[in-house]
Amino acid sequence: MINAIATLLGCMALVVMIATVVRVVMVKLWESARVNPDYVQSVYDNDLSRRWSGKHKEQPSLLNNASVAQTQSVIPRAASVTAPAVAPVADLPPPPKTSSSAPVPTATPLQSVIQDIESKRAKIENSLRCFFEAASVDQQLAFARDPQRVRPLMEDYYSGHPRTPLEWKTLGWVLPVEEPRYRLGYAQAIFANAEPVSLIIEEMTDGTFRVDWESSVRYGELDWEEFIKTQPSAPKLFRVIASKPQNIPPDAPPMGSEMLEIKHPDDNDVIYAYFDRKDPKFQSLLQQLQTGNWKDVPLTLRLCYPGPAGSGKNARIAEVEGKGWLILHGTRS
């Protein structure tokens, strides 16, 4: 009887052990499949964590906290954003004309969020797949926001940045983002030969979706190293990461100015730049910095250097061009 009881207890212990292991595995799988809500408060935070020595929880939102549409789903952390790839395919649909005379679908100003985004996964995936499989600038423009405006920017960018072929696999998570007069969202593109890429998308009036190319490649008007070396007095546009300096630089900014520590997401060189916090045109900048707790805040700025080149002075913030890394002009960018 004792042996039988021992055997029974052993079997029960084995069953409990197996059940516990299965439960732990399922919980881990569930947690890995769920999306971290902090993602919506950050911009490609895995990407930033590799390039910026800051804490993950202090990284800011691309749009204001109030701009993120409320949702019960959670988003996985995204991998780094890479340049759009080229992988020609036979069934790629021909791109529409993007000349100045050609009509381009626009976003509807009546809604401020992509409605029922999960039901539109097929359309989103088709647009992203075609965007990454485009073999030329013309083909990629067919699936990019504001094609007329970004055409010269893309041509300039790809003249110095070779395309990297990526093998499309599937569409990951999608999430609507609330922004007045726009229908924006986040989407994750998954590839067979590379890490996932997170993108900003916009729904157009014809029901199609377009990708914000500028933020996906962090486009700037000048190479960051060249900007630091030449110190131009004419403002240049950059997508940067800004924080409140831990150490004040030796050259004090003008009275009433706010100093920022600024870094390019693809470069390790840090500069200091100041702006007049009393100037009304910088109110949006202050709001973005406050939203991001003044730490690792993604910004689109026009920067320049006062005085003659090589004077060693701190840079100056001349203009604020966007919200996070996304440029919005009026009802359309």
mmCIF file of C-alpha atoms in Angstrom:
data_model
loop_
_atom_site.group_PDB
_atom_site.id
_atom_site.type_symbol
_atom_site.label_atom_id
_atom_site.label_comp_id
_atom_site.label_asym_id
_atom_site.label_seq_id
_atom_site.Cartn_x
_atom_site.Cartn_y
_atom_site.Cartn_z
ATOM 1 C CA MET A 1 0.000 0.000 0.000
ATOM 2 C CA ILE A 2 2.844 2.359 0.850
ATOM 3 C CA ASN A 3 4.467 1.653 -2.493
ATOM 4 C CA ALA A 4 1.156 2.270 -4.273
ATOM 5 C CA ILE A 5 0.673 5.572 -2.438
ATOM 6 C CA ALA A 6 4.240 6.604 -3.241
ATOM 7 C CA THR A 7 3.719 5.738 -6.883
ATOM 8 C CA LEU A 8 0.470 7.716 -6.969
ATOM 9 C CA LEU A 9 2.087 10.722 -5.333
ATOM 10 C CA GLY A 10 4.988 10.529 -7.768
ATOM 11 C CA CYS A 11 2.618 10.469 -10.737
ATOM 12 C CA MET A 12 0.684 13.404 -9.331
ATOM 13 C CA ALA A 13 3.909 15.346 -8.799
ATOM 14 C CA LEU A 14 4.968 14.583 -12.381
ATOM 15 C CA VAL A 15 1.606 15.770 -13.716
ATOM 16 C CA VAL A 16 1.823 18.963 -11.660
ATOM 17 C CA MET A 17 5.373 19.549 -12.866
ATOM 18 C CA ILE A 18 4.397 19.088 -16.517
ATOM 19 C CA ALA A 19 1.365 21.340 -16.090
ATOM 20 C CA THR A 20 3.524 24.013 -14.476
ATOM 21 C CA VAL A 21 6.081 23.877 -17.299
ATOM 22 C CA VAL A 22 3.327 24.084 -19.922
ATOM 23 C CA ARG A 23 1.744 27.039 -18.116
ATOM 24 C CA VAL A 24 5.081 28.894 -17.895
ATOM 25 C CA VAL A 25 5.756 28.295 -21.592
ATOM 26 C CA MET A 26 2.265 29.488 -22.545
ATOM 27 C CA VAL A 27 2.607 32.596 -20.398
ATOM 28 C CA LYS A 28 5.966 33.408 -21.975
ATOM 29 C CA LEU A 29 4.573 32.879 -25.470
ATOM 30 C CA TRP A 30 1.562 35.034 -24.641
ATOM 31 C CA GLU A 31 3.719 37.801 -23.213
ATOM 32 C CA SER A 32 6.038 37.743 -26.218
ATOM 33 C CA ALA A 33 3.069 37.944 -28.574
ATOM 34 C CA ARG A 34 1.517 40.842 -26.738
ATOM 35 C CA VAL A 35 2.469 44.414 -27.488
ATOM 36 C CA ASN A 36 4.098 46.564 -24.888
ATOM 37 C CA PRO A 37 1.921 49.675 -24.496
ATOM 38 C CA ASP A 38 5.070 51.674 -23.844
ATOM 39 C CA TYR A 39 5.829 51.300 -27.559
ATOM 40 C CA VAL A 40 3.162 53.813 -28.393
ATOM 41 C CA GLN A 41 5.030 56.192 -26.092
ATOM 42 C CA SER A 42 8.244 55.768 -28.047
ATOM 43 C CA VAL A 43 9.622 55.957 -31.530
ATOM 44 C CA TYR A 44 11.367 52.796 -32.592
ATOM 45 C CA ASP A 45 12.721 52.467 -29.056
ATOM 46 C CA ASN A 46 14.892 49.411 -29.718
ATOM 47 C CA ASP A 47 16.504 51.417 -32.484
ATOM 48 C CA LEU A 48 17.072 54.366 -30.166
ATOM 49 C CA SER A 49 18.383 52.210 -27.333
ATOM 50 C CA ARG A 50 21.201 50.997 -29.533
ATOM 51 C CA ARG A 51 22.150 54.523 -30.503
ATOM 52 C CA TRP A 52 21.356 56.615 -27.460
ATOM 53 C CA SER A 53 22.467 56.012 -23.884
ATOM 54 C CA GLY A 54 19.152 56.625 -22.176
ATOM 55 C CA LYS A 55 16.605 54.591 -20.251
ATOM 56 C CA HIS A 56 13.876 52.864 -22.240
ATOM 57 C CA LYS A 57 11.085 54.181 -20.039
ATOM 58 C CA GLU A 58 12.185 57.760 -20.587
ATOM 59 C CA GLN A 59 11.879 57.630 -24.346
ATOM 60 C CA PRO A 60 9.145 59.815 -25.771
ATOM 61 C CA SER A 61 6.198 59.546 -28.091
ATOM 62 C CA LEU A 62 6.187 60.271 -31.794
ATOM 63 C CA LEU A 63 2.881 62.008 -31.383
ATOM 64 C CA ASN A 64 1.464 63.524 -28.215
ATOM 65 C CA ASN A 65 0.208 61.103 -25.567
ATOM 66 C CA ALA A 66 -3.311 62.320 -26.252
ATOM 67 C CA SER A 67 -2.834 61.555 -29.930
ATOM 68 C CA VAL A 68 -2.505 57.808 -29.465
ATOM 69 C CA ALA A 69 -5.825 56.125 -30.110
ATOM 70 C CA GLN A 70 -7.087 54.144 -27.133
ATOM 71 C CA THR A 71 -6.881 50.433 -27.729
ATOM 72 C CA GLN A 72 -6.930 47.242 -25.690
ATOM 73 C CA SER A 73 -4.257 45.622 -27.826
ATOM 74 C CA VAL A 74 -0.596 45.847 -26.928
ATOM 75 C CA ILE A 75 2.220 46.342 -29.437
ATOM 76 C CA PRO A 76 5.522 44.491 -29.587
ATOM 77 C CA ARG A 77 8.709 46.477 -29.478
ATOM 78 C CA ALA A 78 9.896 47.292 -32.966
ATOM 79 C CA ALA A 79 13.290 46.636 -34.407
ATOM 80 C CA SER A 80 15.392 49.271 -36.075
ATOM 81 C CA VAL A 81 14.056 51.161 -39.054
ATOM 82 C CA THR A 82 15.988 50.493 -42.200
ATOM 83 C CA ALA A 83 15.974 52.110 -45.583
ATOM 84 C CA PRO A 84 13.227 50.935 -47.939
ATOM 85 C CA ALA A 85 14.406 47.910 -49.841
ATOM 86 C CA VAL A 86 14.382 47.002 -53.487
ATOM 87 C CA ALA A 87 13.408 43.486 -54.553
ATOM 88 C CA PRO A 88 11.749 43.531 -58.006
ATOM 89 C CA VAL A 89 8.779 41.235 -58.464
ATOM 90 C CA ALA A 90 6.910 40.372 -61.605
ATOM 91 C CA ASP A 91 3.450 41.123 -60.250
ATOM 92 C CA LEU A 92 4.285 44.576 -58.837
ATOM 93 C CA PRO A 93 1.445 46.878 -59.970
ATOM 94 C CA PRO A 94 2.465 49.818 -62.172
ATOM 95 C CA PRO A 95 2.831 53.051 -60.177
ATOM 96 C CA PRO A 96 0.446 55.915 -60.871
ATOM 97 C CA LYS A 97 1.808 59.115 -62.376
ATOM 98 C CA THR A 98 3.104 61.537 -59.815
ATOM 99 C CA SER A 99 3.679 64.624 -61.908
ATOM 100 C CA SER A 100 2.477 68.002 -60.713
ATOM 101 C CA SER A 101 -0.587 67.743 -62.946
ATOM 102 C CA ALA A 102 -1.607 64.249 -61.789
ATOM 103 C CA PRO A 103 -4.234 63.970 -59.063
ATOM 104 C CA VAL A 104 -2.934 62.424 -55.863
ATOM 105 C CA PRO A 105 -5.247 60.849 -53.254
ATOM 106 C CA THR A 106 -5.453 62.930 -50.113
ATOM 107 C CA ALA A 107 -6.448 62.209 -46.553
ATOM 108 C CA THR A 108 -9.957 63.053 -45.486
ATOM 109 C CA PRO A 109 -10.131 65.894 -42.909
ATOM 110 C CA LEU A 110 -13.357 64.633 -41.322
ATOM 111 C CA GLN A 111 -11.788 61.810 -39.298
ATOM 112 C CA SER A 112 -8.743 61.808 -37.039
ATOM 113 C CA VAL A 113 -8.012 58.093 -36.858
ATOM 114 C CA ILE A 114 -8.050 55.007 -39.080
ATOM 115 C CA GLN A 115 -11.393 53.393 -38.380
ATOM 116 C CA ASP A 116 -11.478 49.607 -37.779
ATOM 117 C CA ILE A 117 -7.846 49.206 -38.823
ATOM 118 C CA GLU A 118 -7.778 45.429 -38.291
ATOM 119 C CA SER A 119 -10.336 44.933 -41.060
ATOM 120 C CA LYS A 120 -7.971 46.728 -43.465
ATOM 121 C CA ARG A 121 -4.940 44.512 -42.948
ATOM 122 C CA ALA A 122 -5.024 43.169 -46.514
ATOM 123 C CA LYS A 123 -4.855 46.658 -48.023
ATOM 124 C CA ILE A 124 -2.141 47.734 -45.587
ATOM 125 C CA GLU A 125 -0.054 44.655 -46.298
ATOM 126 C CA ASN A 126 -0.367 45.134 -50.050
ATOM 127 C CA SER A 127 0.816 48.742 -49.788
ATOM 128 C CA LEU A 128 3.760 47.887 -47.536
ATOM 129 C CA ARG A 129 4.792 44.912 -49.654
ATOM 130 C CA CYS A 130 4.758 47.014 -52.811
ATOM 131 C CA PHE A 131 6.595 49.815 -51.021
ATOM 132 C CA PHE A 132 9.472 47.529 -50.032
ATOM 133 C CA GLU A 133 9.517 45.582 -53.285
ATOM 134 C CA ALA A 134 9.703 48.726 -55.419
ATOM 135 C CA ALA A 135 12.641 48.611 -57.825
ATOM 136 C CA SER A 136 12.861 52.346 -58.429
ATOM 137 C CA VAL A 137 11.984 55.717 -56.966
ATOM 138 C CA ASP A 138 8.981 55.977 -59.303
ATOM 139 C CA GLN A 139 7.571 52.669 -58.078
ATOM 140 C CA GLN A 140 8.164 53.524 -54.448
ATOM 141 C CA LEU A 141 6.538 56.936 -54.817
ATOM 142 C CA ALA A 142 3.296 55.173 -55.752
ATOM 143 C CA PHE A 143 3.064 53.977 -52.137
ATOM 144 C CA ALA A 144 4.618 56.960 -50.319
ATOM 145 C CA ARG A 145 2.954 59.940 -48.646
ATOM 146 C CA ASP A 146 3.194 63.260 -50.503
ATOM 147 C CA PRO A 147 4.941 61.840 -53.579
ATOM 148 C CA GLN A 148 5.301 65.179 -55.332
ATOM 149 C CA ARG A 149 7.066 66.757 -52.388
ATOM 150 C CA VAL A 150 9.314 63.822 -51.471
ATOM 151 C CA ARG A 151 10.392 62.876 -55.020
ATOM 152 C CA PRO A 152 13.467 65.152 -55.042
ATOM 153 C CA LEU A 153 14.243 64.120 -51.468
ATOM 154 C CA MET A 154 14.197 60.428 -52.397
ATOM 155 C CA GLU A 155 16.341 61.006 -55.473
ATOM 156 C CA ASP A 156 18.856 62.912 -53.372
ATOM 157 C CA TYR A 157 18.833 60.302 -50.605
ATOM 158 C CA TYR A 158 19.320 57.259 -52.823
ATOM 159 C CA SER A 159 22.134 58.938 -54.736
ATOM 160 C CA GLY A 160 24.262 58.390 -51.633
ATOM 161 C CA HIS A 161 22.497 55.481 -49.902
ATOM 162 C CA PRO A 162 22.382 52.129 -51.728
ATOM 163 C CA ARG A 163 19.177 50.131 -51.420
ATOM 164 C CA THR A 164 19.247 46.959 -49.361
ATOM 165 C CA PRO A 165 17.129 44.087 -50.745
ATOM 166 C CA LEU A 166 14.639 42.712 -48.221
ATOM 167 C CA GLU A 167 12.482 39.614 -48.626
ATOM 168 C CA TRP A 168 8.894 40.388 -47.656
ATOM 169 C CA LYS A 169 7.284 37.904 -45.287
ATOM 170 C CA THR A 170 4.119 39.290 -43.707
ATOM 171 C CA LEU A 171 2.413 42.187 -41.955
ATOM 172 C CA GLY A 172 2.824 42.275 -38.175
ATOM 173 C CA TRP A 173 0.779 44.416 -35.806
ATOM 174 C CA VAL A 174 -1.143 47.509 -36.855
ATOM 175 C CA LEU A 175 -2.319 50.341 -34.621
ATOM 176 C CA PRO A 176 -4.377 53.485 -35.309
ATOM 177 C CA VAL A 177 -2.936 56.810 -34.152
ATOM 178 C CA GLU A 178 -5.198 59.766 -33.521
ATOM 179 C CA GLU A 179 -4.123 63.080 -35.040
ATOM 180 C CA PRO A 180 -6.539 65.922 -35.973
ATOM 181 C CA ARG A 181 -7.400 65.988 -39.695
ATOM 182 C CA TYR A 182 -5.265 62.920 -40.461
ATOM 183 C CA ARG A 183 -5.838 59.184 -40.575
ATOM 184 C CA LEU A 184 -2.510 57.800 -39.384
ATOM 185 C CA GLY A 185 -1.310 54.519 -37.985
ATOM 186 C CA TYR A 186 1.685 52.382 -37.048
ATOM 187 C CA ALA A 187 2.409 49.161 -38.913
ATOM 188 C CA GLN A 188 5.073 46.494 -38.571
ATOM 189 C CA ALA A 189 6.628 44.974 -41.687
ATOM 190 C CA ILE A 190 8.186 41.524 -41.174
ATOM 191 C CA PHE A 191 10.881 40.145 -43.479
ATOM 192 C CA ALA A 192 12.415 36.731 -44.016
ATOM 193 C CA ASN A 193 15.990 38.042 -44.073
ATOM 194 C CA ALA A 194 15.956 41.042 -41.722
ATOM 195 C CA GLU A 195 14.556 42.396 -38.480
ATOM 196 C CA PRO A 196 11.015 43.866 -38.499
ATOM 197 C CA VAL A 197 10.533 47.486 -39.478
ATOM 198 C CA SER A 198 8.015 49.897 -37.925
ATOM 199 C CA LEU A 199 6.412 52.442 -40.213
ATOM 200 C CA ILE A 200 3.984 55.339 -40.099
ATOM 201 C CA ILE A 201 1.140 54.869 -42.568
ATOM 202 C CA GLU A 202 -1.708 57.096 -43.728
ATOM 203 C CA GLU A 203 -5.088 56.126 -45.117
ATOM 204 C CA MET A 204 -6.062 58.085 -48.234
ATOM 205 C CA THR A 205 -9.491 59.093 -49.504
ATOM 206 C CA ASP A 206 -9.511 56.273 -52.060
ATOM 207 C CA GLY A 207 -9.035 53.677 -49.300
ATOM 208 C CA THR A 208 -5.381 52.944 -50.083
ATOM 209 C CA PHE A 209 -2.503 53.299 -47.642
ATOM 210 C CA ARG A 210 0.757 55.156 -48.042
ATOM 211 C CA VAL A 211 4.018 55.033 -46.098
ATOM 212 C CA ASP A 212 5.771 58.043 -44.579
ATOM 213 C CA TRP A 213 9.102 57.566 -46.333
ATOM 214 C CA GLU A 214 10.897 60.501 -44.681
ATOM 215 C CA SER A 215 10.523 59.241 -41.118
ATOM 216 C CA SER A 216 11.317 55.657 -42.157
ATOM 217 C CA VAL A 217 14.810 56.681 -43.342
ATOM 218 C CA ARG A 218 15.183 59.670 -40.972
ATOM 219 C CA TYR A 219 15.811 61.958 -43.907
ATOM 220 C CA GLY A 220 17.940 65.082 -43.435
ATOM 221 C CA GLU A 221 19.196 67.727 -45.835
ATOM 222 C CA LEU A 222 22.862 67.242 -44.939
ATOM 223 C CA ASP A 223 25.111 64.510 -43.620
ATOM 224 C CA TRP A 224 25.415 64.894 -39.849
ATOM 225 C CA GLU A 225 29.211 64.704 -39.828
ATOM 226 C CA GLU A 226 29.398 67.309 -42.587
ATOM 227 C CA PHE A 227 27.058 69.592 -40.678
ATOM 228 C CA ILE A 228 29.267 69.437 -37.582
ATOM 229 C CA LYS A 229 32.436 69.899 -39.622
ATOM 230 C CA THR A 230 31.303 72.781 -41.837
ATOM 231 C CA GLN A 231 29.010 74.495 -39.285
ATOM 232 C CA PRO A 232 26.786 76.168 -41.898
ATOM 233 C CA SER A 233 25.020 79.416 -41.026
ATOM 234 C CA ALA A 234 22.052 78.508 -43.264
ATOM 235 C CA PRO A 235 19.487 76.308 -41.437
ATOM 236 C CA LYS A 236 19.415 72.643 -42.470
ATOM 237 C CA LEU A 237 16.633 70.145 -41.759
ATOM 238 C CA PHE A 238 17.413 67.097 -39.607
ATOM 239 C CA ARG A 239 15.546 64.362 -37.777
ATOM 240 C CA VAL A 240 17.284 64.145 -34.433
ATOM 241 C CA ILE A 241 16.992 62.937 -30.840
ATOM 242 C CA ALA A 242 17.066 65.603 -28.140
ATOM 243 C CA SER A 243 17.493 65.567 -24.354
ATOM 244 C CA LYS A 244 18.080 68.066 -21.582
ATOM 245 C CA PRO A 245 21.863 68.184 -21.069
ATOM 246 C CA GLN A 246 23.220 66.487 -17.978
ATOM 247 C CA ASN A 247 26.238 68.785 -18.144
ATOM 248 C CA ILE A 248 25.967 72.397 -19.290
ATOM 249 C CA PRO A 249 28.455 73.134 -22.120
ATOM 250 C CA PRO A 250 31.121 75.786 -21.449
ATOM 251 C CA ASP A 251 29.661 78.299 -23.928
ATOM 252 C CA ALA A 252 26.513 79.585 -22.263
ATOM 253 C CA PRO A 253 23.518 80.230 -24.540
ATOM 254 C CA PRO A 254 21.989 83.720 -24.845
ATOM 255 C CA MET A 255 19.882 84.918 -21.940
ATOM 256 C CA GLY A 256 16.398 83.360 -21.932
ATOM 257 C CA SER A 257 17.446 80.442 -24.124
ATOM 258 C CA GLU A 258 16.989 76.720 -23.534
ATOM 259 C CA MET A 259 19.870 74.379 -24.295
ATOM 260 C CA LEU A 260 19.409 70.863 -25.703
ATOM 261 C CA GLU A 261 21.762 67.943 -26.206
ATOM 262 C CA ILE A 262 21.140 66.725 -29.751
ATOM 263 C CA LYS A 263 22.174 63.558 -31.519
ATOM 264 C CA HIS A 264 21.446 62.082 -34.924
ATOM 265 C CA PRO A 265 19.873 58.586 -34.685
ATOM 266 C CA ASP A 266 22.515 57.187 -37.040
ATOM 267 C CA ASP A 267 25.554 58.904 -35.570
ATOM 268 C CA ASN A 268 27.354 59.023 -32.222
ATOM 269 C CA ASP A 269 28.431 62.680 -32.380
ATOM 270 C CA VAL A 270 26.525 64.908 -29.962
ATOM 271 C CA ILE A 271 26.099 68.670 -30.295
ATOM 272 C CA TYR A 272 24.425 71.338 -28.172
ATOM 273 C CA ALA A 273 21.809 73.645 -29.629
ATOM 274 C CA TYR A 274 19.725 76.395 -28.071
ATOM 275 C CA PHE A 275 16.421 78.121 -28.776
ATOM 276 C CA ASP A 276 14.522 81.063 -27.360
ATOM 277 C CA ARG A 277 11.881 79.484 -25.148
ATOM 278 C CA LYS A 278 9.894 82.738 -25.121
ATOM 279 C CA ASP A 279 9.487 82.754 -28.886
ATOM 280 C CA PRO A 280 5.918 81.594 -29.770
ATOM 281 C CA LYS A 281 7.172 79.552 -32.733
ATOM 282 C CA PHE A 282 8.886 77.187 -30.305
ATOM 283 C CA GLN A 283 5.785 76.394 -28.257
ATOM 284 C CA SER A 284 5.287 73.137 -30.171
ATOM 285 C CA LEU A 285 8.911 72.236 -29.422
ATOM 286 C CA LEU A 286 8.398 72.810 -25.708
ATOM 287 C CA GLN A 287 5.236 70.694 -25.788
ATOM 288 C CA GLN A 288 7.045 67.798 -27.457
ATOM 289 C CA LEU A 289 9.923 68.013 -24.991
ATOM 290 C CA GLN A 290 7.545 68.057 -22.036
ATOM 291 C CA THR A 291 5.605 65.105 -23.452
ATOM 292 C CA GLY A 292 8.850 63.142 -23.710
ATOM 293 C CA ASN A 293 10.075 64.230 -20.248
ATOM 294 C CA TRP A 294 12.983 65.996 -21.977
ATOM 295 C CA LYS A 295 14.689 62.668 -22.655
ATOM 296 C CA ASP A 296 15.406 61.059 -26.043
ATOM 297 C CA VAL A 297 12.719 63.105 -27.795
ATOM 298 C CA PRO A 298 12.553 62.590 -31.594
ATOM 299 C CA LEU A 299 12.310 65.951 -33.347
ATOM 300 C CA THR A 300 12.382 67.405 -36.845
ATOM 301 C CA LEU A 301 14.373 70.633 -36.648
ATOM 302 C CA ARG A 302 16.203 73.151 -38.778
ATOM 303 C CA LEU A 303 19.647 73.701 -37.270
ATOM 304 C CA CYS A 304 22.428 76.146 -38.036
ATOM 305 C CA TYR A 305 25.484 77.727 -36.442
ATOM 306 C CA PRO A 306 25.725 81.382 -35.462
ATOM 307 C CA GLY A 307 28.833 83.306 -36.373
ATOM 308 C CA PRO A 308 31.627 82.185 -38.720
ATOM 309 C CA ALA A 309 32.262 78.504 -39.389
ATOM 310 C CA GLY A 310 34.628 76.886 -36.944
ATOM 311 C CA SER A 311 33.992 79.453 -34.227
ATOM 312 C CA GLY A 312 33.188 76.679 -31.761
ATOM 313 C CA LYS A 313 29.854 78.185 -30.783
ATOM 314 C CA ASN A 314 26.842 76.042 -30.008
ATOM 315 C CA ALA A 315 24.316 75.379 -32.764
ATOM 316 C CA ARG A 316 21.022 77.243 -32.939
ATOM 317 C CA ILE A 317 17.559 75.793 -33.491
ATOM 318 C CA ALA A 318 16.056 77.932 -36.247
ATOM 319 C CA GLU A 319 12.702 76.193 -36.833
ATOM 320 C CA VAL A 320 10.530 73.280 -35.770
ATOM 321 C CA GLU A 321 9.312 71.411 -38.838
ATOM 322 C CA GLY A 322 7.362 68.440 -37.549
ATOM 323 C CA LYS A 323 5.764 66.460 -34.792
ATOM 324 C CA GLY A 324 8.292 63.873 -33.819
ATOM 325 C CA TRP A 325 9.790 62.733 -37.107
ATOM 326 C CA LEU A 326 6.542 63.290 -39.016
ATOM 327 C CA ILE A 327 6.023 66.514 -40.973
ATOM 328 C CA LEU A 328 2.466 67.862 -40.949
ATOM 329 C CA HIS A 329 1.534 70.957 -42.949
ATOM 330 C CA GLY A 330 -2.012 72.238 -42.454
ATOM 331 C CA THR A 331 -4.395 69.407 -43.225
ATOM 332 C CA ARG A 332 -1.831 67.647 -45.391
ATOM 333 C CA SER A 333 1.932 67.457 -45.312
#
